[in-house]
């Protein structure tokens, strides 16, 4: 595969802005999907805020030589659900999430110290491509059910709080997005090949907007996919809803058995995410 830009090449400032926008769109859905799936009052804005701060700290430590974004990890969804399931309340569950992150972080610190002392040779032997590839694929495939569920739902709700849009219409918009991204990636020339996600998302959103406008004009809710009402009350700047404030209220509900449950739920998964981390950097 021929690279359009080499490792040391620098695109123009205008192109960098466009590429950054595409990266934002790519990570936005993934980052907010985790709190949306876990629910229990998880804040999507706080997830974005934490991912942004974490990425900036990471870039500073790596001296901006490793262009990796640190977002929400889908591998930990099961662990997070387990933390809430075993908690006495949602507030105690927030404590479990913090403890779980600490346990996972401890695993990474131990691995980092080992790499510092003996090098990365053992990592390459432990995590060859034949191990990393299937691991990352499994993480993605495990979310297939959520993807299929989301692609058939609109944002306009009926009287029962369910999506009012026809699932087939929503599916058509999703397939348009997928098709445009694929065509741009494979057959696109120059700039088109570099920004397939932006073009695909715009195409899918345009299709959804057309269906929605037709639905509004004909008073047909089954065609209304986009809820334009959210733009009326949208604020540009808002303080994220940090759930760790609520976690402080759940500290008294934590016991040794629950801590052990969280440790068992998080520590093994940390090694799986370690494989994902290696794959991200090798690619």
Tab-separated table of C-alpha atoms in Angstrom:
chain	number	residue	atom	x	y	z
A	1	UNK	CA	0.000	0.000	0.000
A	2	UNK	CA	1.425	3.356	-1.051
A	3	UNK	CA	1.262	6.057	1.602
A	4	UNK	CA	-0.048	9.453	0.527
A	5	UNK	CA	1.843	11.117	3.369
A	6	UNK	CA	5.087	9.788	4.805
A	7	UNK	CA	5.789	9.657	8.527
A	8	UNK	CA	7.740	12.917	8.437
A	9	UNK	CA	5.533	14.718	5.899
A	10	UNK	CA	3.454	17.671	7.078
A	11	UNK	CA	0.139	18.444	5.320
A	12	UNK	CA	-0.932	22.049	4.924
A	13	UNK	CA	-2.670	23.703	7.875
A	14	UNK	CA	-6.024	23.633	6.094
A	15	UNK	CA	-5.786	19.899	5.455
A	16	UNK	CA	-4.702	19.286	9.040
A	17	UNK	CA	-7.914	20.972	10.228
A	18	UNK	CA	-10.000	18.771	7.909
A	19	UNK	CA	-8.167	15.629	9.033
A	20	UNK	CA	-8.665	16.650	12.659
A	21	UNK	CA	-12.405	17.077	12.024
A	22	UNK	CA	-12.556	13.586	10.538
A	23	UNK	CA	-10.687	12.185	13.541
A	24	UNK	CA	-13.157	13.976	15.822
A	25	UNK	CA	-16.135	12.461	14.010
A	26	UNK	CA	-14.525	9.015	14.097
A	27	UNK	CA	-13.816	9.065	17.830
A	28	UNK	CA	-16.953	10.970	18.832
A	29	UNK	CA	-19.339	8.095	18.215
A	30	UNK	CA	-17.017	5.543	19.816
A	31	UNK	CA	-16.335	7.645	22.910
A	32	UNK	CA	-19.953	8.484	23.709
A	33	UNK	CA	-21.173	4.983	22.817
A	34	UNK	CA	-19.686	3.435	25.966
A	35	UNK	CA	-21.592	5.590	28.505
A	36	UNK	CA	-24.697	5.277	26.314
A	37	UNK	CA	-24.488	1.467	26.434
A	38	UNK	CA	-23.581	1.233	30.129
A	39	UNK	CA	-26.234	3.840	31.118
A	40	UNK	CA	-26.744	4.154	34.903
A	41	UNK	CA	-26.385	7.919	34.618
A	42	UNK	CA	-23.029	7.791	32.838
A	43	UNK	CA	-22.186	11.185	31.338
A	44	UNK	CA	-21.257	11.355	27.655
A	45	UNK	CA	-19.856	14.872	28.019
A	46	UNK	CA	-17.651	13.749	30.906
A	47	UNK	CA	-16.405	10.844	28.766
A	48	UNK	CA	-15.401	13.268	26.018
A	49	UNK	CA	-13.772	15.628	28.521
A	50	UNK	CA	-11.778	12.817	30.117
A	51	UNK	CA	-10.725	11.435	26.737
A	52	UNK	CA	-9.520	14.867	25.642
A	53	UNK	CA	-7.504	15.512	28.792
A	54	UNK	CA	-6.064	11.990	28.701
A	55	UNK	CA	-5.026	12.388	25.070
A	56	UNK	CA	-3.300	15.721	25.710
A	57	UNK	CA	-1.364	14.257	28.654
A	58	UNK	CA	-0.399	11.242	26.535
A	59	UNK	CA	0.816	13.445	23.680
A	60	UNK	CA	2.907	15.520	26.067
A	61	UNK	CA	4.563	12.405	27.506
A	62	UNK	CA	5.266	11.005	24.022
A	63	UNK	CA	6.440	14.427	22.764
A	64	UNK	CA	3.731	14.372	20.056
A	65	UNK	CA	5.480	11.474	18.272
A	66	UNK	CA	2.611	9.007	18.692
A	67	UNK	CA	-0.615	10.322	17.085
A	68	UNK	CA	-3.024	8.198	19.122
A	69	UNK	CA	-6.335	9.290	20.624
A	70	UNK	CA	-7.250	7.827	24.009
A	71	UNK	CA	-10.985	7.243	23.992
A	72	UNK	CA	-13.470	4.960	25.709
A	73	UNK	CA	-12.580	1.267	25.532
A	74	UNK	CA	-15.333	-1.073	24.396
A	75	UNK	CA	-13.484	-4.003	25.959
A	76	UNK	CA	-14.358	-2.700	29.441
A	77	UNK	CA	-18.118	-2.483	28.817
A	78	UNK	CA	-18.701	-5.884	30.423
A	79	UNK	CA	-16.517	-4.901	33.377
A	80	UNK	CA	-18.423	-1.660	33.851
A	81	UNK	CA	-21.761	-3.437	33.738
A	82	UNK	CA	-20.438	-5.921	36.297
A	83	UNK	CA	-19.368	-3.039	38.556
A	84	UNK	CA	-22.913	-1.656	38.530
A	85	UNK	CA	-24.546	-5.082	38.822
A	86	UNK	CA	-22.595	-5.914	41.965
A	87	UNK	CA	-23.036	-2.502	43.594
A	88	UNK	CA	-25.572	-1.676	46.273
A	89	UNK	CA	-26.541	1.496	44.379
A	90	UNK	CA	-25.592	3.515	41.304
A	91	UNK	CA	-23.421	5.766	43.483
A	92	UNK	CA	-21.491	2.732	44.721
A	93	UNK	CA	-21.243	1.640	41.085
A	94	UNK	CA	-19.435	4.881	40.267
A	95	UNK	CA	-16.903	4.007	42.967
A	96	UNK	CA	-16.544	0.616	41.308
A	97	UNK	CA	-15.755	2.265	37.980
A	98	UNK	CA	-13.024	4.360	39.590
A	99	UNK	CA	-11.580	1.328	41.383
A	100	UNK	CA	-11.708	-0.667	38.153
A	101	UNK	CA	-9.834	2.038	36.272
A	102	UNK	CA	-7.233	2.049	39.052
A	103	UNK	CA	-6.823	-1.749	38.842
A	104	UNK	CA	-6.428	-1.598	35.055
A	105	UNK	CA	-3.990	1.294	35.383
A	106	UNK	CA	-1.942	-0.721	37.880
A	107	UNK	CA	-1.644	-3.550	35.340
A	108	UNK	CA	-0.350	-1.112	32.730
A	109	UNK	CA	2.137	0.409	35.167
A	110	UNK	CA	3.551	-3.044	35.933
A	111	UNK	CA	3.820	-3.846	32.214
A	112	UNK	CA	5.442	-0.456	31.543
A	113	UNK	CA	8.059	-1.074	34.247
A	114	UNK	CA	8.793	-4.495	32.735
A	115	UNK	CA	9.231	-2.933	29.276
A	116	UNK	CA	11.513	-0.274	30.743
A	117	UNK	CA	13.700	-2.893	32.432
A	118	UNK	CA	13.911	-5.662	29.814
A	119	UNK	CA	12.724	-4.051	26.554
A	120	UNK	CA	9.848	-4.905	24.221
A	121	UNK	CA	11.098	-8.197	22.815
A	122	UNK	CA	8.917	-10.234	25.161
A	123	UNK	CA	5.882	-8.169	24.191
A	124	UNK	CA	6.347	-9.012	20.504
A	125	UNK	CA	6.640	-12.702	21.379
A	126	UNK	CA	3.641	-12.602	23.699
A	127	UNK	CA	1.505	-10.520	21.338
A	128	UNK	CA	2.275	-11.554	17.736
A	129	UNK	CA	-0.007	-10.452	14.901
A	130	UNK	CA	-1.868	-13.771	15.023
A	131	UNK	CA	-2.943	-12.936	18.591
A	132	UNK	CA	-3.511	-9.194	18.250
A	133	UNK	CA	-5.632	-9.391	15.080
A	134	UNK	CA	-8.330	-11.748	16.392
A	135	UNK	CA	-8.373	-9.959	19.760
A	136	UNK	CA	-9.178	-6.588	18.208
A	137	UNK	CA	-11.669	-8.218	15.818
A	138	UNK	CA	-13.522	-9.874	18.701
A	139	UNK	CA	-13.826	-6.524	20.496
A	140	UNK	CA	-15.419	-5.030	17.399
A	141	UNK	CA	-17.676	-8.000	16.658
A	142	UNK	CA	-18.950	-8.016	20.237
A	143	UNK	CA	-20.581	-4.656	19.496
A	144	UNK	CA	-22.311	-5.817	16.320
A	145	UNK	CA	-25.634	-6.229	18.118
A	146	UNK	CA	-25.505	-2.642	19.399
A	147	UNK	CA	-24.624	-1.368	15.925
A	148	UNK	CA	-27.540	-3.199	14.311
A	149	UNK	CA	-29.900	-1.941	17.019
A	150	UNK	CA	-28.754	1.678	16.680
A	151	UNK	CA	-28.829	1.728	12.877
A	152	UNK	CA	-32.561	0.955	12.864
A	153	UNK	CA	-33.612	3.710	15.268
A	154	UNK	CA	-34.371	7.374	14.729
A	155	UNK	CA	-34.326	10.218	17.247
A	156	UNK	CA	-37.989	11.207	16.957
A	157	UNK	CA	-39.961	9.322	19.615
A	158	UNK	CA	-43.571	8.212	19.630
A	159	UNK	CA	-45.993	8.435	22.555
A	160	UNK	CA	-44.476	5.350	24.203
A	161	UNK	CA	-40.933	6.729	24.079
A	162	UNK	CA	-39.836	4.445	21.231
A	163	UNK	CA	-38.365	5.397	17.871
A	164	UNK	CA	-41.157	6.519	15.567
A	165	UNK	CA	-39.122	6.109	12.384
A	166	UNK	CA	-39.498	3.124	10.095
A	167	UNK	CA	-36.499	0.824	10.822
A	168	UNK	CA	-36.037	0.154	7.097
A	169	UNK	CA	-35.745	3.887	6.364
A	170	UNK	CA	-33.109	4.216	9.100
A	171	UNK	CA	-31.295	1.185	7.695
A	172	UNK	CA	-31.241	2.752	4.225
A	173	UNK	CA	-29.546	5.875	5.632
A	174	UNK	CA	-27.004	3.719	7.445
A	175	UNK	CA	-26.251	1.707	4.308
A	176	UNK	CA	-25.843	4.919	2.308
A	177	UNK	CA	-23.233	6.054	4.835
A	178	UNK	CA	-21.427	2.704	4.666
A	179	UNK	CA	-21.513	2.596	0.869
A	180	UNK	CA	-20.185	6.142	0.448
A	181	UNK	CA	-17.366	5.554	2.960
A	182	UNK	CA	-16.393	2.326	1.182
A	183	UNK	CA	-16.456	3.851	-2.307
A	184	UNK	CA	-14.435	6.888	-1.207
A	185	UNK	CA	-11.877	4.701	0.580
A	186	UNK	CA	-11.388	2.297	-2.330
A	187	UNK	CA	-11.955	4.395	-5.442
A	188	UNK	CA	-11.492	7.963	-4.207
A	189	UNK	CA	-8.745	10.181	-5.569
A	190	UNK	CA	-6.443	12.480	-3.593
A	191	UNK	CA	-8.385	14.351	-0.887
A	192	UNK	CA	-11.534	12.243	-1.295
A	193	UNK	CA	-9.586	9.114	-0.358
A	194	UNK	CA	-8.264	10.835	2.767
A	195	UNK	CA	-11.608	11.957	4.207
A	196	UNK	CA	-14.071	9.108	3.507
A	197	UNK	CA	-15.697	9.344	6.936
A	198	UNK	CA	-16.568	13.020	6.586
A	199	UNK	CA	-18.083	12.455	3.147
A	200	UNK	CA	-19.918	9.316	4.262
A	201	UNK	CA	-21.376	10.916	7.388
A	202	UNK	CA	-22.505	13.960	5.411
A	203	UNK	CA	-24.151	11.714	2.803
A	204	UNK	CA	-25.955	9.645	5.437
A	205	UNK	CA	-27.061	12.720	7.371
A	206	UNK	CA	-28.275	14.388	4.167
A	207	UNK	CA	-30.367	11.319	3.338
A	208	UNK	CA	-31.803	11.249	6.871
A	209	UNK	CA	-32.550	14.983	6.679
A	210	UNK	CA	-34.393	14.563	3.366
A	211	UNK	CA	-36.543	11.760	4.771
A	212	UNK	CA	-37.218	13.811	7.913
A	213	UNK	CA	-38.257	16.929	5.992
A	214	UNK	CA	-40.601	14.838	3.847
A	215	UNK	CA	-41.999	13.253	7.007
A	216	UNK	CA	-42.605	16.641	8.628
A	217	UNK	CA	-44.225	18.019	5.460
A	218	UNK	CA	-46.556	15.020	5.161
A	219	UNK	CA	-47.034	14.585	8.937
A	220	UNK	CA	-45.626	11.065	8.644
A	221	UNK	CA	-43.590	10.162	11.730
A	222	UNK	CA	-42.290	6.953	10.167
A	223	UNK	CA	-40.051	9.074	7.923
A	224	UNK	CA	-38.813	11.382	10.677
A	225	UNK	CA	-35.328	10.207	11.687
A	226	UNK	CA	-33.656	13.401	12.913
A	227	UNK	CA	-35.023	15.333	15.876
A	228	UNK	CA	-34.337	18.963	14.970
A	229	UNK	CA	-35.752	20.126	18.312
A	230	UNK	CA	-32.416	19.417	20.036
A	231	UNK	CA	-30.815	22.280	18.103
A	232	UNK	CA	-33.178	24.808	19.704
A	233	UNK	CA	-31.926	24.197	23.253
A	234	UNK	CA	-28.362	23.296	22.352
A	235	UNK	CA	-25.623	25.131	24.272
A	236	UNK	CA	-22.141	25.541	22.828
A	237	UNK	CA	-20.399	25.407	26.213
A	238	UNK	CA	-21.565	23.406	29.237
A	239	UNK	CA	-19.963	21.906	32.335
A	240	UNK	CA	-19.791	18.084	32.087
A	241	UNK	CA	-21.770	16.066	34.598
A	242	UNK	CA	-18.906	14.476	36.519
A	243	UNK	CA	-20.222	11.345	38.205
A	244	UNK	CA	-17.302	11.091	40.634
A	245	UNK	CA	-19.071	13.716	42.742
A	246	UNK	CA	-21.858	11.175	43.202
A	247	UNK	CA	-19.274	8.441	43.788
A	248	UNK	CA	-18.170	10.163	46.995
A	249	UNK	CA	-21.663	9.510	48.391
A	250	UNK	CA	-21.355	5.796	47.682
A	251	UNK	CA	-18.063	5.165	49.490
A	252	UNK	CA	-19.801	3.943	52.646
A	253	UNK	CA	-21.494	1.176	50.634
A	254	UNK	CA	-18.197	-0.375	49.509
A	255	UNK	CA	-16.898	-3.559	51.130
A	256	UNK	CA	-14.101	-6.049	50.526
A	257	UNK	CA	-16.274	-8.469	48.588
A	258	UNK	CA	-17.327	-5.766	46.140
A	259	UNK	CA	-13.720	-4.609	45.655
A	260	UNK	CA	-12.728	-8.197	44.846
A	261	UNK	CA	-15.599	-8.423	42.349
A	262	UNK	CA	-14.417	-5.271	40.586
A	263	UNK	CA	-10.814	-6.516	40.530
A	264	UNK	CA	-11.859	-9.812	38.927
A	265	UNK	CA	-13.980	-7.934	36.377
A	266	UNK	CA	-11.261	-5.469	35.362
A	267	UNK	CA	-7.784	-6.998	35.729
A	268	UNK	CA	-8.144	-9.831	33.142
A	269	UNK	CA	-9.715	-7.416	30.650
A	270	UNK	CA	-6.767	-5.042	31.124
A	271	UNK	CA	-4.553	-7.624	29.415
A	272	UNK	CA	-6.999	-7.799	26.501
A	273	UNK	CA	-6.887	-4.023	26.134
A	274	UNK	CA	-3.096	-4.268	26.306
A	275	UNK	CA	-3.274	-6.278	23.063
A	276	UNK	CA	-5.550	-3.597	21.586
A	277	UNK	CA	-3.050	-0.935	22.653
A	278	UNK	CA	-0.198	-2.763	20.909
A	279	UNK	CA	-2.307	-3.139	17.754
A	280	UNK	CA	-3.109	0.587	17.684
A	281	UNK	CA	0.566	1.506	17.830
A	282	UNK	CA	1.727	-1.112	15.342
A	283	UNK	CA	-0.823	0.095	12.826
